[in-house]
Amino acid sequence: MIEAMPDTPETIVNIDESNAARYLIEESSQRPVVIDFWADWCEPCKVLMPLLEKLATEYAGGFLLAKVNADDQQMIAQQFGVRSLPTVMVMRDGQPVDGFAGAQSEQAVREMLEKHLPSPYDAALQEANALLQSGDAPGAVALLRRVYDESGRRHDIAMSLVHALIEAKRLDDAQELLDAVPMVDQDPLYDQLLAQLNLAREASRSPELLALEEQLNADPENLDLLEQIAVHYSAAGQFRDALESLLFILRSDVNHKDGATKKALLDTIASLGKGDPLAAEYQRKLFSLLY
C-alpha cells in the first residue's frame, strides 16, 4: 500500500531494495516514474543526471525521478535488463513504456517526457484563464508573459497572451506579438485574435479622440492638447502612445501643469503593473530625463 502523498509530491528519490517496489512499481500507478540507472565511473551519467534533476524540479512532482546506482543495486539493474549506462526508463502502471540508453540532449529528453506528461505550463494556462474570467486581465498578462518566456515562446502560449493583452486593452503589445507570428503558424486562432484586435482598435477610436487629434494637427505645439490625447490613448489601451506623448511633453516642459503631467506618466506606468516590460522601459526614460 502506498503511503499518503504529501501536499508537495516528492520529485527525486534514491532507490535501493527497501523502497524499489514502492517507488518503481506502485508509485507508477499514480504518476510516471522516470528511472535513471547510473554509476560513479560513468561520465555520460554525470552529464545526464543534472538535466534529469532540473526537469524533475521544473515539473514539480508531475513525475518522480528515481535514481538507481547500478553498481550498488546490481539486482535491481539486472531485473530491469540494464545493459549499459546511463539507461533511463519511464514506468507507468508498473510497466516500462519508454526510455533510452546513453546521454541525450535536453530537447530529446523533453520530447520523450512530453509524450507521457502534461505540460508544466498547463496549470499556468488554466490559472490565467481563471484570472481572465474573474476580470483580472492585468494579472493574466503578467502570468502569461512569464510563462511565455519560460516556455521558449510557445505558439499556444503566445496566443493566450495575445487574448489576455486584448482583454487588458494592451492593444499595441497584442499587435506586436501577432506581427511576430510566422506565416506557417498563422492558424484559425491567429485569424480570430487578429479580428478581435482590429475590432478593439476601431472601438477605441472615439469621436472625441479624433477631434482632439485634428486640433493637434492644426496646433502641433499645444502641449495641453497632447496631454488630453494621452489620457484618451491610455483609456483606449494605446499605452505606448500615451507614455510617449506624456514623455514628449515633459521633455518640452518638465513641470508641465505644475507636475500634473509627470504624475500622469507615473500613474500610467504604475497601471501596467510591476515587471511589465513597457513600464520598465518608460521608468528608465523618465529617470534619464529627470536625473
Coordinates of C-alpha atoms in Angstrom, one line a residue, residues 24-232:
L24 CA 9.3 1.9 -9.2
I25 CA 6.1 -0.2 -9.3
E26 CA 3.4 1.1 -7.0
E27 CA 4.1 4.8 -7.4
S28 CA 3.9 4.4 -11.2
S29 CA 0.2 3.8 -10.9
Q30 CA -0.2 7.3 -9.6
R31 CA 2.2 9.2 -11.9
P32 CA 5.0 8.5 -14.3
V33 CA 8.3 7.3 -12.7
V34 CA 11.5 8.1 -14.6
I35 CA 14.3 5.7 -13.6
D36 CA 17.9 6.8 -14.1
F37 CA 20.4 3.9 -13.9
W38 CA 23.8 5.4 -13.3
A39 CA 27.3 4.7 -11.7
D40 CA 30.1 6.9 -10.3
W41 CA 32.5 5.8 -13.1
C42 CA 30.1 6.7 -15.9
E43 CA 31.0 10.1 -17.4
P44 CA 27.8 10.4 -19.5
C45 CA 25.8 9.8 -16.3
K46 CA 27.3 12.9 -14.8
V47 CA 26.0 14.9 -17.7
L48 CA 22.6 13.4 -17.8
M49 CA 21.7 13.3 -14.1
P50 CA 21.7 17.1 -13.6
L51 CA 19.5 17.5 -16.6
L52 CA 17.0 15.0 -15.3
E53 CA 17.1 16.6 -11.9
K54 CA 16.4 20.0 -13.4
L55 CA 13.4 18.6 -15.3
A56 CA 12.1 16.9 -12.2
T57 CA 12.2 20.2 -10.4
E58 CA 10.6 22.0 -13.3
Y59 CA 7.7 19.6 -13.5
A60 CA 7.2 20.0 -9.7
G61 CA 6.0 16.4 -8.9
G62 CA 4.5 15.7 -12.3
F63 CA 6.8 12.8 -12.4
L64 CA 9.1 11.1 -9.9
L65 CA 12.8 10.8 -10.8
A66 CA 14.1 7.5 -9.3
K67 CA 17.9 7.3 -9.2
V68 CA 19.4 3.8 -9.2
N69 CA 23.1 3.3 -8.6
A70 CA 23.7 0.3 -10.8
D71 CA 26.9 -0.7 -9.0
D72 CA 25.3 -0.7 -5.6
Q73 CA 21.9 -2.0 -6.7
Q74 CA 23.0 -4.7 -9.2
M75 CA 20.0 -6.9 -8.5
I76 CA 17.6 -4.1 -9.5
A77 CA 19.6 -3.3 -12.6
Q78 CA 19.5 -6.9 -13.6
Q79 CA 15.8 -7.2 -13.1
F80 CA 15.2 -4.3 -15.5
G81 CA 17.6 -5.7 -18.0
V82 CA 20.1 -2.8 -17.9
R83 CA 23.0 -3.5 -20.3
S84 CA 24.7 -0.1 -20.5
L85 CA 24.8 3.2 -18.6
P86 CA 23.2 5.6 -18.4
T87 CA 19.9 3.9 -19.0
V88 CA 16.6 5.8 -18.5
M89 CA 13.2 4.1 -18.3
V90 CA 9.7 5.6 -18.0
M91 CA 7.4 3.5 -15.8
R92 CA 3.6 3.6 -16.0
D93 CA 1.3 1.2 -14.1
G94 CA 4.3 -1.0 -13.2
Q95 CA 5.5 -1.4 -16.7
P96 CA 8.3 0.3 -18.7
V97 CA 6.7 2.3 -21.5
D98 CA 9.6 4.4 -22.9
G99 CA 13.3 5.1 -22.4
F100 CA 16.7 5.4 -23.9
A101 CA 20.3 4.4 -23.3
G102 CA 23.3 6.8 -23.4
A103 CA 23.4 10.5 -23.0
Q104 CA 20.7 12.6 -24.7
S105 CA 20.2 16.3 -25.4
E106 CA 17.8 18.3 -23.3
Q107 CA 15.4 18.6 -26.3
A108 CA 15.4 14.8 -26.8
V109 CA 14.6 14.2 -23.1
R110 CA 11.9 16.8 -23.1
E111 CA 10.3 15.3 -26.2
M112 CA 10.2 11.9 -24.5
L113 CA 8.7 13.3 -21.3
E114 CA 6.1 15.3 -23.2
K115 CA 4.6 12.0 -24.6
H116 CA 3.8 10.9 -21.1
L117 CA 3.3 14.1 -19.0
P118 CA 1.1 17.1 -19.1
S119 CA 2.9 20.3 -20.0
P120 CA 4.4 22.1 -16.9
Y121 CA 2.7 25.2 -18.3
D122 CA -0.8 23.7 -18.5
A123 CA -1.6 24.7 -14.9
A124 CA -0.4 28.3 -15.6
L125 CA -2.7 28.5 -18.6
Q126 CA -5.6 27.4 -16.5
E127 CA -4.7 29.9 -13.8
A128 CA -4.5 32.7 -16.5
N129 CA -8.0 31.7 -17.8
A130 CA -9.4 31.9 -14.3
L131 CA -7.9 35.3 -13.8
L132 CA -9.5 36.5 -17.1
Q133 CA -12.8 35.1 -16.1
S134 CA -12.6 36.9 -12.8
G135 CA -11.8 40.2 -14.6
D136 CA -8.1 40.4 -13.7
A137 CA -6.7 40.8 -17.2
P138 CA -3.5 42.5 -15.9
G139 CA -2.8 39.6 -13.6
A140 CA -3.3 37.1 -16.5
V141 CA -1.0 39.2 -18.7
A142 CA 1.8 39.2 -16.0
L143 CA 1.5 35.4 -15.5
L144 CA 1.4 34.6 -19.3
R145 CA 4.4 36.9 -20.0
R146 CA 6.5 34.9 -17.6
V147 CA 5.2 31.5 -18.9
Y148 CA 5.7 32.7 -22.5
D149 CA 9.4 33.4 -21.9
E150 CA 10.0 30.3 -19.8
S151 CA 8.4 28.0 -22.4
G152 CA 10.7 29.3 -25.2
R153 CA 7.9 31.4 -26.6
R154 CA 5.5 28.6 -27.5
H155 CA 2.8 29.4 -30.0
D156 CA -0.2 28.4 -28.0
I157 CA 1.0 30.4 -25.0
A158 CA 1.6 33.4 -27.3
M159 CA -2.0 33.2 -28.5
S160 CA -3.2 33.0 -24.9
L161 CA -1.1 36.1 -24.1
V162 CA -2.5 38.0 -27.1
H163 CA -6.0 37.3 -25.9
A164 CA -5.1 38.5 -22.4
L165 CA -3.5 41.6 -23.8
I166 CA -6.6 42.5 -25.8
E167 CA -8.7 42.0 -22.7
A168 CA -6.3 44.3 -20.8
K169 CA -6.6 46.9 -23.6
R170 CA -2.9 46.4 -24.3
L171 CA -3.5 46.6 -28.0
D172 CA -0.1 47.7 -29.1
D173 CA 1.5 44.8 -27.3
A174 CA -1.0 42.4 -28.7
Q175 CA -0.3 43.7 -32.2
E176 CA 3.5 43.3 -31.7
L177 CA 3.0 39.6 -30.7
L178 CA 0.8 38.9 -33.6
D179 CA 3.2 40.6 -36.0
A180 CA 5.9 38.2 -34.8
V181 CA 4.0 35.1 -35.6
P182 CA 5.5 33.3 -38.7
M183 CA 3.1 32.7 -41.6
V184 CA 3.3 28.9 -41.0
D185 CA 1.8 29.4 -37.5
Q186 CA -1.0 31.8 -38.6
D187 CA -3.8 29.3 -37.8
P188 CA -7.5 30.0 -37.4
L189 CA -6.9 31.1 -33.8
Y190 CA -4.4 33.7 -35.0
D191 CA -7.0 35.0 -37.5
Q192 CA -9.7 35.1 -34.8
L193 CA -7.4 37.1 -32.5
L194 CA -6.3 39.5 -35.2
A195 CA -10.0 40.2 -36.0
Q196 CA -10.7 40.8 -32.3
L197 CA -7.7 43.2 -32.1
N198 CA -8.9 45.1 -35.2
L199 CA -12.4 45.5 -33.7
A200 CA -10.9 46.7 -30.4
R201 CA -8.9 49.3 -32.2
E202 CA -11.9 50.5 -34.1
A203 CA -13.9 50.7 -30.9
S204 CA -11.1 52.7 -29.2
R205 CA -11.2 55.5 -31.8
S206 CA -13.8 57.7 -30.2
P207 CA -15.1 60.8 -31.9
E208 CA -13.7 62.9 -29.1
L209 CA -10.2 61.4 -29.6
L210 CA -10.4 62.0 -33.4
A211 CA -11.4 65.6 -32.8
L212 CA -8.5 66.2 -30.4
E213 CA -6.1 64.7 -33.0
E214 CA -7.4 67.1 -35.6
Q215 CA -6.9 70.0 -33.3
L216 CA -3.4 68.9 -32.5
N217 CA -2.6 68.6 -36.3
A218 CA -3.7 72.3 -36.6
D219 CA -1.7 73.3 -33.5
P220 CA 1.2 70.8 -33.0
E221 CA 2.9 72.9 -30.3
N222 CA -0.2 72.7 -27.9
L223 CA 1.1 70.6 -25.0
D224 CA -2.3 70.8 -23.2
L225 CA -4.0 69.2 -26.2
L226 CA -1.3 66.5 -26.4
E227 CA -1.9 65.7 -22.7
Q228 CA -5.6 65.2 -23.3
I229 CA -4.9 62.9 -26.2
A230 CA -2.5 60.9 -24.0
V231 CA -5.3 60.3 -21.5
H232 CA -7.5 59.0 -24.3

